[in-house]
Short mmCIF file of C-alpha atoms and ligand atoms in Angstrom, two decimals:
data_model
loop_
_atom_site.label_atom_id
_atom_site.label_comp_id
_atom_site.label_asym_id
_atom_site.label_seq_id
_atom_site.Cartn_x
_atom_site.Cartn_y
_atom_site.Cartn_z
CA MET A 540 0.00 0.00 0.00
CA SER A 541 1.37 3.45 -0.85
CA LYS A 542 2.28 5.76 1.97
CA ILE A 543 -0.29 8.36 3.05
CA ARG A 544 1.10 11.86 3.31
CA ALA A 545 -0.55 15.04 4.55
CA LYS A 546 -0.81 17.65 1.80
CA ILE A 547 -1.62 21.30 2.22
CA SER A 548 -4.68 21.67 0.01
CA GLY A 549 -5.59 25.27 0.82
CA ILE A 550 -4.34 28.39 2.56
CA ASN A 551 -5.99 31.56 3.79
CA ALA A 552 -5.17 34.45 6.11
CA TRP A 553 -6.81 37.45 7.68
CA VAL A 554 -5.31 40.69 8.95
CA PRO A 555 -7.15 43.44 10.81
CA PRO A 556 -7.62 46.65 8.80
CA TYR A 557 -5.93 49.12 11.17
CA ILE A 558 -2.28 49.79 10.28
CA LEU A 559 0.16 51.06 12.90
CA THR A 560 3.10 52.65 11.06
CA ASN A 561 6.60 53.40 12.30
CA LYS A 562 5.69 57.07 11.86
CA GLU A 563 2.84 56.68 14.37
CA LEU A 564 5.11 54.75 16.75
CA GLU A 565 7.52 57.72 16.62
CA THR A 566 4.78 59.73 18.35
CA MET A 567 4.28 57.06 21.04
CA VAL A 568 7.84 56.10 22.12
CA ASP A 569 11.41 57.35 21.64
CA THR A 570 12.09 55.61 18.32
CA THR A 571 12.58 56.32 14.63
CA ASP A 572 11.45 54.75 11.39
CA GLU A 573 15.14 54.51 10.47
CA TRP A 574 16.07 52.53 13.65
CA ILE A 575 13.16 50.13 13.24
CA MET A 576 13.80 49.56 9.52
CA THR A 577 17.55 48.99 9.84
CA ARG A 578 17.34 46.80 12.98
CA THR A 579 14.25 44.78 12.10
CA GLY A 580 13.03 45.44 8.54
CA ILE A 581 9.54 46.37 9.83
CA ARG A 582 7.69 49.44 8.49
CA GLU A 583 4.14 48.77 9.65
CA ARG A 584 1.96 46.19 11.40
CA HIS A 585 -1.79 45.51 11.61
CA ILE A 586 -3.56 45.90 14.94
CA LEU A 587 -6.86 44.35 16.01
CA LYS A 588 -9.32 46.69 17.66
CA ASP A 589 -10.28 46.37 21.31
CA GLY A 590 -13.13 44.03 22.09
CA LEU A 591 -11.97 41.36 19.63
CA GLY A 592 -9.64 38.44 20.31
CA SER A 593 -7.42 35.97 18.49
CA SER A 594 -10.43 33.72 17.83
CA ASP A 595 -12.09 36.46 15.78
CA MET A 596 -9.10 36.64 13.45
CA GLY A 597 -8.73 32.85 13.42
CA ALA A 598 -12.42 32.43 12.58
CA GLU A 599 -12.13 34.86 9.65
CA ALA A 600 -9.12 32.96 8.31
CA VAL A 601 -10.90 29.60 8.69
CA LYS A 602 -14.19 30.83 7.14
CA GLY A 603 -12.30 32.01 4.07
CA LEU A 604 -10.35 28.75 3.92
CA LEU A 605 -13.54 26.67 3.97
CA GLU A 606 -15.00 28.82 1.20
CA LYS A 607 -11.87 28.76 -0.97
CA THR A 608 -11.46 25.01 -0.72
CA GLY A 609 -15.17 24.19 -0.99
CA THR A 610 -15.02 22.40 2.35
CA LYS A 611 -18.19 21.88 4.35
CA PRO A 612 -17.66 22.87 8.01
CA GLU A 613 -19.22 19.60 9.21
CA ASP A 614 -16.65 17.57 7.24
CA VAL A 615 -13.68 18.90 9.22
CA ASP A 616 -12.34 16.31 11.68
CA LEU A 617 -9.83 18.31 13.69
CA LEU A 618 -8.70 21.91 14.19
CA ILE A 619 -5.46 22.80 15.94
CA CYS A 620 -4.94 26.43 16.91
CA ALA A 621 -1.41 27.67 17.50
CA THR A 622 -1.47 30.76 19.69
CA VAL A 623 0.29 32.51 22.55
CA THR A 624 -2.57 34.96 22.91
CA PRO A 625 -5.63 32.79 23.52
CA ASP A 626 -8.93 34.63 24.02
CA MET A 627 -8.81 33.39 27.61
CA MET A 628 -6.88 30.86 29.67
CA PHE A 629 -9.56 28.30 28.89
CA PRO A 630 -11.46 27.09 26.96
CA ALA A 631 -9.04 26.68 24.09
CA THR A 632 -9.20 29.30 21.36
CA GLY A 633 -9.44 26.39 18.92
CA ASN A 634 -12.75 25.41 20.54
CA ILE A 635 -14.03 28.96 20.10
CA ILE A 636 -12.90 29.17 16.46
CA SER A 637 -14.61 25.83 15.74
CA ASP A 638 -17.82 27.15 17.28
CA LYS A 639 -17.67 30.41 15.31
CA THR A 640 -17.09 28.58 12.02
CA GLY A 641 -19.58 25.72 12.46
CA LEU A 642 -17.04 22.88 12.74
CA LYS A 643 -19.59 20.78 14.61
CA ASN A 644 -17.86 17.44 14.11
CA ALA A 645 -14.28 18.55 14.70
CA PHE A 646 -12.41 18.16 17.92
CA SER A 647 -10.02 21.00 18.58
CA PHE A 648 -7.26 22.13 20.87
CA ASP A 649 -4.58 24.81 21.25
CA LEU A 650 -0.88 24.31 20.92
CA ASN A 651 1.64 26.74 22.39
CA ALA A 652 5.18 26.75 21.08
CA ALA A 653 5.51 30.55 20.85
CA CYS A 654 6.76 31.63 17.41
CA SER A 655 7.32 27.99 16.35
CA GLY A 656 3.70 27.17 17.18
CA PHE A 657 2.34 27.07 13.64
CA LEU A 658 5.16 24.78 12.59
CA PHE A 659 4.71 22.45 15.57
CA ALA A 660 0.93 22.40 14.99
CA LEU A 661 1.40 21.56 11.30
CA ILE A 662 3.64 18.63 12.19
CA THR A 663 1.18 17.42 14.86
CA ALA A 664 -1.75 17.70 12.44
CA SER A 665 0.15 15.87 9.69
CA LYS A 666 0.50 12.81 11.94
CA TYR A 667 -3.27 12.50 12.35
CA VAL A 668 -3.58 12.54 8.54
CA GLU A 669 -0.65 10.20 7.86
CA THR A 670 -2.05 7.54 10.20
CA GLY A 671 -5.31 7.61 8.23
CA GLN A 672 -7.29 8.69 11.29
CA TYR A 673 -8.50 12.01 9.87
CA LYS A 674 -9.19 13.30 6.36
CA LYS A 675 -9.69 17.04 6.85
CA VAL A 676 -7.59 18.86 9.41
CA ILE A 677 -7.24 22.62 9.82
CA VAL A 678 -4.22 24.27 11.38
CA VAL A 679 -4.73 27.90 12.30
CA GLY A 680 -2.14 30.30 13.71
CA ALA A 681 -3.76 33.32 15.37
CA ASP A 682 -2.18 35.96 17.56
CA LYS A 683 -3.31 39.29 18.89
CA MET A 684 0.18 40.32 19.96
CA SER A 685 -1.03 43.89 20.59
CA GLY A 686 -2.91 42.51 23.60
CA ILE A 687 0.34 41.57 25.38
CA THR A 688 2.54 44.40 24.08
CA ASP A 689 3.59 47.32 26.27
CA TYR A 690 3.24 50.38 24.04
CA THR A 691 5.55 52.36 26.33
CA ALA A 692 8.45 49.89 25.82
CA ARG A 693 10.26 50.82 22.61
CA GLU A 694 12.37 47.64 22.56
CA THR A 695 9.31 45.41 22.04
CA CYS A 696 6.37 47.52 20.85
CA VAL A 697 7.88 48.10 17.41
CA LEU A 698 8.20 44.39 16.70
CA PHE A 699 4.78 42.80 16.88
CA GLY A 700 1.52 42.78 14.91
CA ASP A 701 -1.80 40.91 14.83
CA ALA A 702 -2.94 38.36 12.23
CA ALA A 703 -4.22 34.85 11.61
CA GLY A 704 -3.55 32.28 8.93
CA ALA A 705 -4.95 28.80 8.31
CA VAL A 706 -4.22 25.76 6.14
CA LEU A 707 -6.24 22.69 5.27
CA LEU A 708 -4.47 19.33 5.41
CA GLU A 709 -5.79 16.32 3.51
CA PRO A 710 -4.38 12.87 2.76
CA THR A 711 -2.64 12.03 -0.49
CA THR A 712 -0.75 9.03 -1.84
CA GLU A 713 1.22 11.24 -4.23
CA ALA A 714 4.77 12.26 -3.28
CA VAL A 715 3.72 15.75 -2.16
CA GLY A 716 2.83 17.35 1.16
CA ILE A 717 4.72 17.29 4.44
CA MET A 718 7.87 15.32 3.55
CA ASP A 719 10.08 15.70 6.64
CA SER A 720 10.44 17.80 9.78
CA ILE A 721 12.89 18.61 12.53
CA THR A 722 11.91 20.18 15.84
CA GLY A 723 13.65 21.18 19.04
CA THR A 724 13.04 22.88 22.38
CA ASP A 725 15.21 24.21 25.18
CA GLY A 726 13.21 25.43 28.17
CA SER A 727 16.23 27.13 29.71
CA GLY A 728 15.64 29.87 27.13
CA ARG A 729 12.53 30.93 29.06
CA ASN A 730 14.51 33.55 30.95
CA TYR A 731 15.10 35.59 27.80
CA LEU A 732 11.60 35.62 26.31
CA HIS A 733 8.37 35.19 28.24
CA MET A 734 5.25 36.71 29.73
CA LYS A 735 5.46 36.24 33.47
CA GLY A 736 1.97 37.14 34.67
CA GLY A 737 -1.40 35.50 34.27
CA GLY A 738 -0.33 31.86 34.56
CA SER A 739 -0.43 29.58 37.60
CA LEU A 740 2.95 30.81 38.84
CA ARG A 741 2.03 34.48 38.88
CA PRO A 742 -1.77 34.79 38.72
CA ALA A 743 -3.09 38.25 37.94
CA SER A 744 -2.88 40.61 40.92
CA HIS A 745 -2.38 44.31 41.50
CA GLU A 746 1.32 43.53 41.88
CA THR A 747 1.61 41.69 38.53
CA VAL A 748 -0.19 44.55 36.80
CA ASP A 749 1.99 47.19 38.47
CA ASN A 750 5.11 45.20 37.50
CA LYS A 751 3.91 44.99 33.87
CA GLU A 752 4.07 41.21 34.03
CA HIS A 753 1.22 40.81 31.55
CA PHE A 754 3.38 42.08 28.72
CA ILE A 755 6.04 40.38 26.56
CA TYR A 756 9.49 40.41 28.15
CA GLN A 757 12.36 39.92 25.72
CA GLU A 758 16.13 40.25 25.98
CA GLY A 759 16.68 40.99 22.32
CA GLN A 760 20.36 40.21 21.89
CA PRO A 761 20.54 36.68 23.36
CA VAL A 762 17.29 35.75 21.58
CA PHE A 763 18.74 37.14 18.35
CA LYS A 764 21.90 35.03 18.70
CA PHE A 765 20.00 31.81 19.39
CA ALA A 766 17.50 32.55 16.61
CA VAL A 767 20.19 33.10 13.99
CA THR A 768 22.02 29.89 14.89
CA ARG A 769 19.03 27.63 15.41
CA MET A 770 16.96 28.71 12.43
CA ALA A 771 19.93 28.56 10.08
CA ASP A 772 21.15 25.20 11.47
CA VAL A 773 17.77 23.50 11.37
CA SER A 774 17.10 24.71 7.81
CA ALA A 775 20.50 23.50 6.61
CA GLU A 776 20.03 20.18 8.44
CA ILE A 777 16.70 19.35 6.80
CA MET A 778 18.22 20.06 3.38
CA GLU A 779 21.29 17.93 4.06
CA ARG A 780 19.44 14.92 5.37
CA ASN A 781 17.12 14.93 2.35
CA ASN A 782 19.92 15.59 -0.16
CA LEU A 783 18.37 18.88 -1.20
CA THR A 784 20.66 21.54 -2.66
CA ALA A 785 19.88 25.25 -2.89
CA ASP A 786 18.93 24.67 -6.56
CA ASP A 787 16.24 22.18 -5.49
CA ILE A 788 14.56 24.71 -3.21
CA SER A 789 11.80 26.88 -4.64
CA TYR A 790 11.16 28.88 -1.47
CA LEU A 791 12.33 29.37 2.09
CA VAL A 792 9.44 30.45 4.35
CA PRO A 793 11.04 31.78 7.51
CA HIS A 794 9.32 32.99 10.65
CA GLN A 795 9.28 36.78 10.35
CA ALA A 796 10.89 38.10 13.55
CA ASN A 797 13.76 40.15 12.14
CA LEU A 798 14.99 40.66 8.58
CA ARG A 799 18.58 40.11 9.73
CA ILE A 800 17.70 36.64 11.10
CA ILE A 801 15.93 35.80 7.83
CA ASP A 802 18.96 36.92 5.79
CA ALA A 803 21.33 34.83 7.92
CA THR A 804 19.16 31.73 7.46
CA ALA A 805 18.98 32.20 3.69
CA ARG A 806 22.76 32.70 3.49
CA ARG A 807 23.40 29.51 5.47
CA MET A 808 21.11 27.56 3.12
CA GLY A 809 22.77 29.16 0.11
CA VAL A 810 19.45 30.33 -1.35
CA GLY A 811 19.13 33.73 -3.03
CA LYS A 812 16.80 36.41 -1.72
CA ASP A 813 14.44 35.89 -4.66
CA LYS A 814 13.59 32.50 -3.14
CA VAL A 815 12.79 33.81 0.33
CA MET A 816 9.26 34.78 1.33
CA ILE A 817 9.57 38.06 3.21
CA ASN A 818 6.67 40.29 4.23
CA ILE A 819 7.89 41.42 7.67
CA GLU A 820 7.97 45.01 6.39
CA ARG A 821 4.14 45.13 6.25
CA TYR A 822 3.11 42.87 9.15
CA GLY A 823 5.91 42.75 11.74
CA ASN A 824 6.17 39.65 13.91
CA THR A 825 2.69 38.10 14.10
CA THR A 826 4.05 35.06 16.02
CA ASP A 827 1.89 32.06 14.99
CA ALA A 828 0.61 33.74 11.83
CA THR A 829 3.89 34.66 10.08
CA ILE A 830 4.34 31.45 8.07
CA PRO A 831 0.74 31.02 6.83
CA LEU A 832 0.67 34.77 6.04
CA CYS A 833 3.66 34.27 3.73
CA LEU A 834 2.23 31.16 2.07
CA TRP A 835 -1.06 33.00 1.52
CA GLU A 836 0.62 35.97 -0.16
CA TRP A 837 2.81 33.75 -2.36
CA GLU A 838 0.09 31.15 -3.12
CA ASN A 839 -0.34 32.21 -6.77
CA LYS A 840 3.39 31.81 -7.45
CA LEU A 841 3.57 28.27 -6.06
CA LYS A 842 3.46 25.24 -8.34
CA LYS A 843 2.77 21.59 -7.65
CA GLY A 844 6.01 19.84 -6.69
CA ASP A 845 7.81 22.99 -5.47
CA ASN A 846 10.18 22.20 -2.60
CA ILE A 847 9.54 24.61 0.26
CA ILE A 848 11.37 24.85 3.56
CA LEU A 849 9.43 26.31 6.49
CA ALA A 850 11.61 27.44 9.40
CA ALA A 851 10.89 28.99 12.76
CA PHE A 852 12.43 29.99 16.06
CA GLY A 853 10.66 31.29 19.13
CA GLY A 854 10.17 31.56 22.86
CA GLY A 855 10.82 28.47 24.92
CA PHE A 856 13.19 28.29 23.17
CA THR A 857 11.53 26.36 20.36
CA TRP A 858 12.67 25.84 16.77
CA GLY A 859 12.02 23.68 13.78
CA SER A 860 11.90 23.21 10.05
CA ILE A 861 9.59 21.38 7.66
CA TRP A 862 10.21 20.26 4.10
CA VAL A 863 6.96 20.63 2.16
CA LYS A 864 6.32 19.64 -1.44
CA TRP A 865 3.58 21.98 -2.61
CA ALA A 866 0.55 19.99 -3.71
CA TYR A 867 -1.33 22.26 -6.14
O1 UT7 B 1136 9.98 35.81 17.32
C1 UT7 B 1136 10.47 35.35 18.53
C2 UT7 B 1136 11.92 35.43 18.61
N1 UT7 B 1136 12.35 36.82 18.71
C3 UT7 B 1136 13.35 37.24 17.95
O2 UT7 B 1136 13.84 36.50 17.13
C4 UT7 B 1136 13.87 38.64 18.18
C5 UT7 B 1136 15.38 38.60 18.27
N2 UT7 B 1136 15.97 39.92 18.60
C6 UT7 B 1136 15.95 40.96 17.74
O3 UT7 B 1136 15.37 40.88 16.67
C7 UT7 B 1136 16.77 42.17 18.10
O4 UT7 B 1136 17.57 41.90 19.22
C8 UT7 B 1136 15.89 43.44 18.39
C9 UT7 B 1136 15.26 43.93 17.11
C10 UT7 B 1136 14.83 43.11 19.41
C11 UT7 B 1136 16.78 44.58 18.92
O5 UT7 B 1136 17.83 44.84 18.01
P1 UT7 B 1136 19.34 44.91 18.51
O6 UT7 B 1136 20.16 45.23 17.34
O7 UT7 B 1136 19.64 43.61 19.22
O8 UT7 B 1136 19.32 46.14 19.49
P2 UT7 B 1136 19.66 46.20 21.05
O9 UT7 B 1136 18.59 45.55 21.84
O10 UT7 B 1136 21.06 45.74 21.26
O11 UT7 B 1136 19.61 47.74 21.29
C12 UT7 B 1136 20.54 48.64 20.68
C13 UT7 B 1136 20.20 50.05 21.09
C14 UT7 B 1136 20.04 50.21 22.60
O12 UT7 B 1136 20.53 51.48 22.96
P3 UT7 B 1136 22.00 51.64 23.58
O13 UT7 B 1136 21.99 50.78 24.82
O14 UT7 B 1136 22.94 51.12 22.53
O15 UT7 B 1136 22.11 53.10 23.83
C15 UT7 B 1136 18.54 50.23 22.77
O16 UT7 B 1136 18.12 50.94 23.90
O17 UT7 B 1136 18.97 50.45 20.50
C16 UT7 B 1136 18.09 50.95 21.53
N3 UT7 B 1136 16.72 50.64 21.14
C17 UT7 B 1136 15.99 51.44 20.35
N4 UT7 B 1136 16.25 52.63 19.78
C18 UT7 B 1136 15.30 53.18 19.02
C19 UT7 B 1136 15.99 49.53 21.46
N5 UT7 B 1136 14.78 49.63 20.87
C20 UT7 B 1136 14.76 50.78 20.18
C21 UT7 B 1136 13.78 51.43 19.39
N6 UT7 B 1136 14.09 52.63 18.81
N7 UT7 B 1136 12.58 50.89 19.14
#
């Protein structure tokens, strides 16, 4: 019997309409468009309005995905939501998205691997398809980063944006889809990138609010160093172990945290900039949405059989890469 693989058979994304530019940030904190552009490559990011949560963006992305792929909501078996900004501690944002989109027969859960979450969720979902257990699985990455960003802290508030992206996975016996993956975590990295408050260790209190513990804390430089090494290493490793050369690769799809990290990864893989999906300039770091947001924007350029490397690095630390053969 031929091997069942999980193919990506559709992609969609949704970004909120409001755009926060570097120019506007200049009026909020002591920063400049020039500093942000040269250090990060970000010019603007989309921000979700108050009163809405990650599930609202995720639901928009999923609704569009169902429409585009002609999928009936009741036919979806499983939805995995990658997020670090769930609507609430529980229930899972995936449960809420399923409810808002009519996925009555799907079971759903959230997966948290910070900026590597979408990648980890895609790998997890692919296993349910490869075993033959499920036929239609949705992976959605949704993050309202503005909800955990301190807009008085110039070192973090310039980096993040809000968005959601979703893919449909289905089984195939063709040699396309998720071909291989590598993942890693190192929890000792938690000291450099985290949100302290609101969990069981530091439940919300006047003190946690006063200490700004409900905002992202990041030590940029150490995270940068780890990100450059890990993302580049893991991307090179997945190529080597599958005998893929730079010529075989159609696109690198890197997590969009910093243009300099993306450039370093592409250099290490030996792929030219024309083969790298980069849209950080217009969206910033949308955490779990960066990779589907890229695939969505490049969808029309992709051809069946294209070799694509997805790569991510994030809080935890977490990192990983996936070799995908595009299926349509
Ligand atoms: O997606 C999850 C994983 N996260 C990442 O991969 C992010 C990794 N880190 C980074 O991308 C970079 O470290 C940052 C973009 C966060 C910062 O860039 P950097 O080149 O590492 O800058 P830095 O933190 O070393 O700061 C350099 C200077 C400092 O001033 P002094 O001490 O040299 O006087 C900062 O205070 O830049 C200052 N600075 C700013 N200046 C203007 C920090 N933020 C800003 C700002 N505008 N927004």
